[in-house]
CSV table of C-alpha atoms and ligand atoms in Angstrom, one decimal:
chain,number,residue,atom,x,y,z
C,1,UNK,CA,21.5,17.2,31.4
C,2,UNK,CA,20.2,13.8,32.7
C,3,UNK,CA,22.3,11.6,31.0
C,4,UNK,CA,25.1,11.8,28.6
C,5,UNK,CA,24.3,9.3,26.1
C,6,UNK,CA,20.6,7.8,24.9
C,7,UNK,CA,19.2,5.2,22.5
C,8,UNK,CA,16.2,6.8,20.5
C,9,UNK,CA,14.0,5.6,17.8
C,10,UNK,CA,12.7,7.3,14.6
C,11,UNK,CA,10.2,6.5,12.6
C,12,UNK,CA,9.5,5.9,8.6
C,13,UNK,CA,7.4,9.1,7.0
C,14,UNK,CA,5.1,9.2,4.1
C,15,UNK,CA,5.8,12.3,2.3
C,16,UNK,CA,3.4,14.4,-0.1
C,17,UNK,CA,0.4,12.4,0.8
C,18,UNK,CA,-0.7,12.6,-2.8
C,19,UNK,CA,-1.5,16.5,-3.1
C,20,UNK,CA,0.8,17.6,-0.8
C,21,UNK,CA,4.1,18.1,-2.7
C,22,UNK,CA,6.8,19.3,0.2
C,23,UNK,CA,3.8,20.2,2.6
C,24,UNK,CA,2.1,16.7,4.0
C,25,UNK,CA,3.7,13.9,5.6
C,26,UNK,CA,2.6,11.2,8.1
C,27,UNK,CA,4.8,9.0,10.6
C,28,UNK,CA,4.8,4.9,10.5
C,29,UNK,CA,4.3,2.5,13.4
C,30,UNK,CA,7.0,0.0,14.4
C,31,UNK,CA,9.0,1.0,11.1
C,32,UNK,CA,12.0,3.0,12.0
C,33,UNK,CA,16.0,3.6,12.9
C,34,UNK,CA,17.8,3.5,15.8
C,35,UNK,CA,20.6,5.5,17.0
C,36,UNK,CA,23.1,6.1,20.5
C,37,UNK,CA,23.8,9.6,20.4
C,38,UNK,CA,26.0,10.7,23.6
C,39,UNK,CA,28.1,14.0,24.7
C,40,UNK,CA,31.8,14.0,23.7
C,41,UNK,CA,33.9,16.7,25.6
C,42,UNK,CA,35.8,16.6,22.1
C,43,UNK,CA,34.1,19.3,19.9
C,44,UNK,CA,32.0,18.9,16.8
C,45,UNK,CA,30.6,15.8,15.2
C,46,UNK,CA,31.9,11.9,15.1
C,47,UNK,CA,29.6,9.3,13.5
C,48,UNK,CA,30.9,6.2,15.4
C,49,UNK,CA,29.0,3.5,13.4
C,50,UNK,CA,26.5,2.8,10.7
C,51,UNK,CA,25.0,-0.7,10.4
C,52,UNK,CA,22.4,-1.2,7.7
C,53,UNK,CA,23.7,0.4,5.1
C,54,UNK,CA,26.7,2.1,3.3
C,55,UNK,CA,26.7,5.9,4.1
C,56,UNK,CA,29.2,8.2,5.1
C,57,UNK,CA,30.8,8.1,8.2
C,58,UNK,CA,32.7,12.0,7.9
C,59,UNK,CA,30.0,14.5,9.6
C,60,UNK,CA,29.8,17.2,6.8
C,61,UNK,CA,28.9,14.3,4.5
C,62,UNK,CA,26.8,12.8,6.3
C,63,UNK,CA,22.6,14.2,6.7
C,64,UNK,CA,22.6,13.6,10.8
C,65,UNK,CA,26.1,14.8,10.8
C,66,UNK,CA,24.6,17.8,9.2
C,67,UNK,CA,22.0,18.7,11.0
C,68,UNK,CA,23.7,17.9,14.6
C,69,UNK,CA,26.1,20.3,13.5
C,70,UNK,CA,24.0,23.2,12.8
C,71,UNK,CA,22.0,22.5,16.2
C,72,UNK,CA,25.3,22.5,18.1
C,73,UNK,CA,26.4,26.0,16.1
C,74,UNK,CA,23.4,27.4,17.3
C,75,UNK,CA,24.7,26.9,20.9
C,76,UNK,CA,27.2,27.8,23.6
C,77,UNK,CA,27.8,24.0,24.0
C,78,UNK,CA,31.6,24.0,24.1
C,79,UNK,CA,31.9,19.6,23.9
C,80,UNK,CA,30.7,17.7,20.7
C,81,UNK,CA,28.7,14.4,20.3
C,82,UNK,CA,29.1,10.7,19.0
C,83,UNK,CA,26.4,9.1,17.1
C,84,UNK,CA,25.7,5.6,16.3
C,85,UNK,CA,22.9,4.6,13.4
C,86,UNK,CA,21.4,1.4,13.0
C,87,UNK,CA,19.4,2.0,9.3
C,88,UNK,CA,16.8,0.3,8.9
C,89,UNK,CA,15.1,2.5,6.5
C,90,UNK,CA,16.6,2.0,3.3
C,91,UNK,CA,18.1,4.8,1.4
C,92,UNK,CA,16.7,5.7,-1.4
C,93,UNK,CA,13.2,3.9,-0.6
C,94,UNK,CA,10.9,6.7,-1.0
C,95,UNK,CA,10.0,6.5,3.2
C,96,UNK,CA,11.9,9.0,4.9
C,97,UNK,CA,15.1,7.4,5.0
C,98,UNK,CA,17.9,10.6,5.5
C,99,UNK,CA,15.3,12.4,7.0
C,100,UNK,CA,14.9,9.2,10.1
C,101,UNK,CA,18.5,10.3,10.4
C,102,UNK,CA,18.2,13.7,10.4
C,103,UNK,CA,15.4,14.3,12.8
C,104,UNK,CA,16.9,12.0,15.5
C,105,UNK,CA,20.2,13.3,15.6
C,106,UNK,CA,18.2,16.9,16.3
C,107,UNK,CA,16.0,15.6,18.3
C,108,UNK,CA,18.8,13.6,20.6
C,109,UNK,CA,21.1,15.7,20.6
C,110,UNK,CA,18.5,18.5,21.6
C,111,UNK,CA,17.2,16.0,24.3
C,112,UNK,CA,20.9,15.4,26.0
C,113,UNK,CA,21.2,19.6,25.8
C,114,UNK,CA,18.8,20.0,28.1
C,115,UNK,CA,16.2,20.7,25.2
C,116,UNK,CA,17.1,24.4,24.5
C,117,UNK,CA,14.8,24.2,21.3
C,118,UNK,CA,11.3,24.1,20.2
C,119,UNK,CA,10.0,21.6,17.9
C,120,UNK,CA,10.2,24.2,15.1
C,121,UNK,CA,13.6,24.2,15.7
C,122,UNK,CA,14.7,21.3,15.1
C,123,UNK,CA,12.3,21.0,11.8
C,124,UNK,CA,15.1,23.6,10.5
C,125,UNK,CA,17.8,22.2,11.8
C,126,UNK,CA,16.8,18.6,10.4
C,127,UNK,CA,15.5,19.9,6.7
C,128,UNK,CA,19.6,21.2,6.7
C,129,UNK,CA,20.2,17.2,6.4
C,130,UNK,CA,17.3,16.9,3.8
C,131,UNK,CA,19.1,19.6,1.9
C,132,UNK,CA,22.6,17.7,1.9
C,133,UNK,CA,20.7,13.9,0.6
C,134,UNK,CA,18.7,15.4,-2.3
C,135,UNK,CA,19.6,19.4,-2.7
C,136,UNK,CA,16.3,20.8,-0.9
C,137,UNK,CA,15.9,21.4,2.4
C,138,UNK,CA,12.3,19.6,2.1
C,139,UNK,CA,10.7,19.5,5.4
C,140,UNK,CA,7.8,16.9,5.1
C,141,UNK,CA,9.3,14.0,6.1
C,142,UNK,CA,11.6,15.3,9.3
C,143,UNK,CA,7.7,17.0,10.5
C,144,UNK,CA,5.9,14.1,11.3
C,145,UNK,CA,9.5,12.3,12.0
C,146,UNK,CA,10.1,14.9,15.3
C,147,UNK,CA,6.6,15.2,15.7
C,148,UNK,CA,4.0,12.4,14.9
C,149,UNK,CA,0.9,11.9,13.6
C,150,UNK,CA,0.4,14.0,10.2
C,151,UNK,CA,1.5,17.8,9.9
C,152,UNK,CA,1.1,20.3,7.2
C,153,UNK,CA,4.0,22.5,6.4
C,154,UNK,CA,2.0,25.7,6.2
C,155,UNK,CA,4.9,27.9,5.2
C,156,UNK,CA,8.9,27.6,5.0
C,157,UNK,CA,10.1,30.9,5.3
C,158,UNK,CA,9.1,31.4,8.1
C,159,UNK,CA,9.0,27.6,8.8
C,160,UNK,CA,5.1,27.3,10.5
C,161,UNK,CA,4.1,23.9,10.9
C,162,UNK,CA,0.7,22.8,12.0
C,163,UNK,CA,-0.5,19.3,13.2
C,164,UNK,CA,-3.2,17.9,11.8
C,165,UNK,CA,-5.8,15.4,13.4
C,166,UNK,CA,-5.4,12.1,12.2
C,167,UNK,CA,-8.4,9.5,12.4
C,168,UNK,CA,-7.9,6.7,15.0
C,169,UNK,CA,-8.7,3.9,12.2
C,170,UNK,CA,-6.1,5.4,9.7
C,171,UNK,CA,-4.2,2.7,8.4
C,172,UNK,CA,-1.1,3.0,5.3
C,173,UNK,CA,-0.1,0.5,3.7
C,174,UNK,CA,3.3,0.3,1.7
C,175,UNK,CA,5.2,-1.3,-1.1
C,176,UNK,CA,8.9,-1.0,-1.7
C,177,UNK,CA,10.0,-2.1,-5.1
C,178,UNK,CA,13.8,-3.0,-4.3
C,179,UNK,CA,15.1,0.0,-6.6
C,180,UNK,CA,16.7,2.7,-5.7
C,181,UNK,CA,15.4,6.4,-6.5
C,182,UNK,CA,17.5,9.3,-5.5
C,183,UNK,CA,15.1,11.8,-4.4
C,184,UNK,CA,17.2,14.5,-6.2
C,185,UNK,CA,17.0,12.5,-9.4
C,186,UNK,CA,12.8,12.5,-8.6
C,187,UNK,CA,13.0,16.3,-8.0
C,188,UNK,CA,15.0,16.9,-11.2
C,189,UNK,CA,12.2,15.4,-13.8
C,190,UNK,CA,9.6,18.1,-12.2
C,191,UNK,CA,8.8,21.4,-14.2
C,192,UNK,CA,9.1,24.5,-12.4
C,193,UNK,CA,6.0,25.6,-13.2
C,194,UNK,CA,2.3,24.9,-12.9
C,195,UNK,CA,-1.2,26.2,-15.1
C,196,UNK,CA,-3.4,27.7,-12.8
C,197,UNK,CA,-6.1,25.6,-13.7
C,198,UNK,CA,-4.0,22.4,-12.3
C,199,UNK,CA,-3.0,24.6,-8.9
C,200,UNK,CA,-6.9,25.3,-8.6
C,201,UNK,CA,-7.5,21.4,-8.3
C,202,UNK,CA,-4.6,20.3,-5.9
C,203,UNK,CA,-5.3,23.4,-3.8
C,204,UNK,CA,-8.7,21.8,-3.6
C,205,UNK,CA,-7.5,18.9,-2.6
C,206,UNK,CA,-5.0,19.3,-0.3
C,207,UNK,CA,-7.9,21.5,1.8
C,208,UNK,CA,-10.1,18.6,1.1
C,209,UNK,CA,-7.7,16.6,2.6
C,210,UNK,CA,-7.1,18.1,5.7
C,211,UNK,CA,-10.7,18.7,6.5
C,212,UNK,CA,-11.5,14.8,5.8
C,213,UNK,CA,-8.5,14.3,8.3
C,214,UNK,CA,-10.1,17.0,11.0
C,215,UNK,CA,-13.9,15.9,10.7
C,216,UNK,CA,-12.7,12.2,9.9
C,217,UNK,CA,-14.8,12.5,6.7
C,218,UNK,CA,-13.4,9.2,4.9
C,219,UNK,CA,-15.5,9.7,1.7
C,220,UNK,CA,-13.8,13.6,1.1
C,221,UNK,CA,-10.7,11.8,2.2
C,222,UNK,CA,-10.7,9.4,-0.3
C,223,UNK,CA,-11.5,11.9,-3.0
C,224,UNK,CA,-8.5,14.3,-2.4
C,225,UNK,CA,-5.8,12.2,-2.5
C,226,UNK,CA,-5.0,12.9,-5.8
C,227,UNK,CA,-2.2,14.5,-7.8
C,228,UNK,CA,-2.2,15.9,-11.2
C,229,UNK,CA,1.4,18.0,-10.7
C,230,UNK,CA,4.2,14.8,-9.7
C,231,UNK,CA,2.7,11.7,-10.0
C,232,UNK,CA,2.0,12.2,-13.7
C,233,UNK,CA,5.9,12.7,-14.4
C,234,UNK,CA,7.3,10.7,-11.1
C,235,UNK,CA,5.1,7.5,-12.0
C,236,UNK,CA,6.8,7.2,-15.5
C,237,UNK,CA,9.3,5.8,-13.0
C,238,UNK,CA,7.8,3.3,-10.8
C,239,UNK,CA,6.9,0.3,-12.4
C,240,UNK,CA,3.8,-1.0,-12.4
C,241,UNK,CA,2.3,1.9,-11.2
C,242,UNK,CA,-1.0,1.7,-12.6
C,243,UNK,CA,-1.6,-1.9,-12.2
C,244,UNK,CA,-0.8,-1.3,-8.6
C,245,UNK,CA,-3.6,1.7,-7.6
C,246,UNK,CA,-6.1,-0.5,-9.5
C,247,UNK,CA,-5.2,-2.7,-7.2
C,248,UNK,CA,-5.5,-1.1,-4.2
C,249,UNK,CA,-8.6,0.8,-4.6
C,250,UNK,CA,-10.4,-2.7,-6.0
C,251,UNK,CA,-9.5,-3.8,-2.8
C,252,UNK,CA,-10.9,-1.2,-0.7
C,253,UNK,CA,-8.2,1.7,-0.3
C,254,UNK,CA,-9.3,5.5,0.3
C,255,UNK,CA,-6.3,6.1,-2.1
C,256,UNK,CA,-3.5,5.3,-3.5
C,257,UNK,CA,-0.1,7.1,-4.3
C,258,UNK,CA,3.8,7.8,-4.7
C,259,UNK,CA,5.4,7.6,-1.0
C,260,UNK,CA,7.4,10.4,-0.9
C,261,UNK,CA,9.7,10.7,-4.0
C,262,UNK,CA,9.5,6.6,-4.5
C,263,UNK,CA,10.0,4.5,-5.4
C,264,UNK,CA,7.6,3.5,-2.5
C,265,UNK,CA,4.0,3.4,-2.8
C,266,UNK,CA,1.1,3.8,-0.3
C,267,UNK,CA,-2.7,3.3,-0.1
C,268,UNK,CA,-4.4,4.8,3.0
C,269,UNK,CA,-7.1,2.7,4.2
C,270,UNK,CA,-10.2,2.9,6.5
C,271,UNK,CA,-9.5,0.1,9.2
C,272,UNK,CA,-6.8,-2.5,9.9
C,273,UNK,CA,-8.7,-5.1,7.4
C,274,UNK,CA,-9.1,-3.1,4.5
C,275,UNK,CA,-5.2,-2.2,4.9
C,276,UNK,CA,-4.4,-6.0,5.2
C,277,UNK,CA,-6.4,-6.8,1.9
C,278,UNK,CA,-4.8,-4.2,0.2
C,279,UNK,CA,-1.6,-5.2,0.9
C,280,UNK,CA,-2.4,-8.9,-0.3
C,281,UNK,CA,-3.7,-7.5,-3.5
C,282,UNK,CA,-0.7,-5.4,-3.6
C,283,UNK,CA,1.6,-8.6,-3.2
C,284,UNK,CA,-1.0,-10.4,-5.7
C,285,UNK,CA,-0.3,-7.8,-8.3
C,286,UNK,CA,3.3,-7.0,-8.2
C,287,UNK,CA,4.8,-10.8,-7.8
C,288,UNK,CA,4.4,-11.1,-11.7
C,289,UNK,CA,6.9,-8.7,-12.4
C,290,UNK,CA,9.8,-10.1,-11.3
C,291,UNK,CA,10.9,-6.6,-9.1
C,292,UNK,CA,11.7,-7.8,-5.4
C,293,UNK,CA,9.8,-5.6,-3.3
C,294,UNK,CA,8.6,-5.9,0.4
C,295,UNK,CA,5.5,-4.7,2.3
C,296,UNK,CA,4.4,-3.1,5.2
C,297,UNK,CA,0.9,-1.9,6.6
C,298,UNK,CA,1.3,0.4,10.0
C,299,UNK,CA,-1.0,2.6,11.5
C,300,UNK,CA,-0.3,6.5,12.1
C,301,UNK,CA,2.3,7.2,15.0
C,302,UNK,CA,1.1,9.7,17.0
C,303,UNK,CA,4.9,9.9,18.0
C,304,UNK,CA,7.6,11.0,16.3
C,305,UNK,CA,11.2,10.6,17.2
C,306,UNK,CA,11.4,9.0,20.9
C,307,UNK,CA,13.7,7.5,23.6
C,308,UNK,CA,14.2,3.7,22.3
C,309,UNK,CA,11.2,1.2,24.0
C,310,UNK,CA,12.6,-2.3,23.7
C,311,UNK,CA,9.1,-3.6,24.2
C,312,UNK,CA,7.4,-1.7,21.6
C,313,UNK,CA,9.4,-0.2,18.9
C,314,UNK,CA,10.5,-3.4,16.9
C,315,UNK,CA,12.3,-3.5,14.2
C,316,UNK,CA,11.2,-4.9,11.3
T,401,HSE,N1,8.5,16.2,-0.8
T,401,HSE,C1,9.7,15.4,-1.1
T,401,HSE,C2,9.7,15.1,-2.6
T,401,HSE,C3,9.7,14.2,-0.3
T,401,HSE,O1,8.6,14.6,-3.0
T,401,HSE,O2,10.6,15.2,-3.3
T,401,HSE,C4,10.9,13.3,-0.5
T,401,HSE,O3,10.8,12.2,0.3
């Protein structure tokens, strides 16, 4: 053990990636929480603080509570640990907001340990905190969160995660319409069931998309990030939504999508310039409607969750 208490940062995730329902996600730049997690010779679980927004202080109720806890059961670690959360991720934003909490209270608590577990690991351990905020133990948001870049849940049971390349001039852009959406709320308008003639297309996609990402083919990119399963139903809820992918692929984006379960959206882009102009004609399209939203364009982290950098990781 090296130290009994750090300061860590974890970063905003893109969930779904269009096809990708539950299996893609990729981590944000400079967008992220921070949290003080330090060993308590007191068992269990206290959540010190939370600045940034209003959620639970008791463990069991809370999603890094949650998954700390089922790390430290699967020790012999006879203490407990304290953690402290400045959110900066929004609930209920559609980027990875309970699973930023969950995935660096794992990966802290795991680092102060002595890091007895594998990336993997934690992955489980974190999705636990997934399950509490939204009733599925969803793991494509804590992925990229512990480990960077873009991953690909390849299966759950067991949980096999691979990491996928990501193109150097991969940019997202984002836009938060200031409403919440409960990801359980987006996960209970979806039917259970699929015609094979709609899984033939998004299986064709998501291996489009992957092998864009690997050969950094923008063009097959561009043409798999699609979705004819969720963002048919999950759109109905986000509005604007049409208005706003015009608007982002007349301006130059690869594609355009539902971040997550919303109400975020995202465009990828091919270079920092196309991201920025997408953004503006994001801003352009949306200020009519009278929705405060904000906006973001990051590139790809290839890091996940990290020890806090005071000269990099700034908070936005
Ligand atoms: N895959 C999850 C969903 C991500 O779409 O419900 C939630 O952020």
């Amino acid at each position: 053990m090296e130290s009994s208490k750090i300061t860590i940062f974890s970063p905003a995730t893109i969930a779904n990636l269009s096809c990708g329902f539950d299996v893609l996600g990729l981590a944000l730049e400079g967008i992220g929480d921070r949290m003080t997690v330090g060993l308590t010779p007191e068992k269990g679980v206290r959540i010190s603080q939370i600045t940034g927004a209003d959620l639970p202080m008791e463990a069991e109720k809370n999603v890094a509570g949650v998954a700390a806890l089922a790390l430290l059961r699967a020790t012999d670690y006879q203490g407990g640990v304290v953690i402290e959360i400045e959110k900066q991720i929004l609930p209920g934003s559609g980027i990875g907001s309970s699973a930023a909490s969950a995935a660096g209270a794992v990966w802290a608590v795991n680092k102060l340990l002595g890091d007895p577990f594998t990336p993997e690991r934690l992955v489980g351990f974190a999705a636990l905190g997934e399950a509490l905020a939204s009733g599925a133990a969803h793991a494509d948001n804590v992925a990229p969160a512990l480990y960077g870049g873009i991953t690909l849940i390849r299966s759950y049971d067991p949980l096999d995660i691979a990491r996928i390349h990501c193109p150097p001039l991969l940019y997202a852009t984002l836009l938060h319409p200031q409403i919440e959406l409960k990801t359980s709320d987006s996960r209970s308008i979806l039917k259970r069931t699929i015609s094979l003639e709609k899984g033939i297309r998004q299986w064709g996609n998501v291996g489009g998309l992957v092998t864009g990402l690997f050969t950094e083919d923008y063009g097959l990119i561009s043409r798999s990030l699609e979705d004819g399963i969720i963002e048919p139903l999950r759109s109905l809820l986000i509005p604007g939504f049409d208005d706003l992918r015009e608007a982002a692929l007349g301006a130059g984006a690869l594609g355009f999508g539902i971040s997550g379960s919303g109400p975020s959206v995202f465009a990828l882009s091919r270079g920092k310039e196309t991201a920025l102009q997408t953004e503006q004609s994001l801003i352009s399209c949306y200020s009519s409607l009278g929705i405060p939203f904000k906006t973001y364009t990051s590139a790809i982290s290839k890091n996940g969750v990290r020890l806090w950098n005071a000269q990099t990781d700034i908070l936005t």
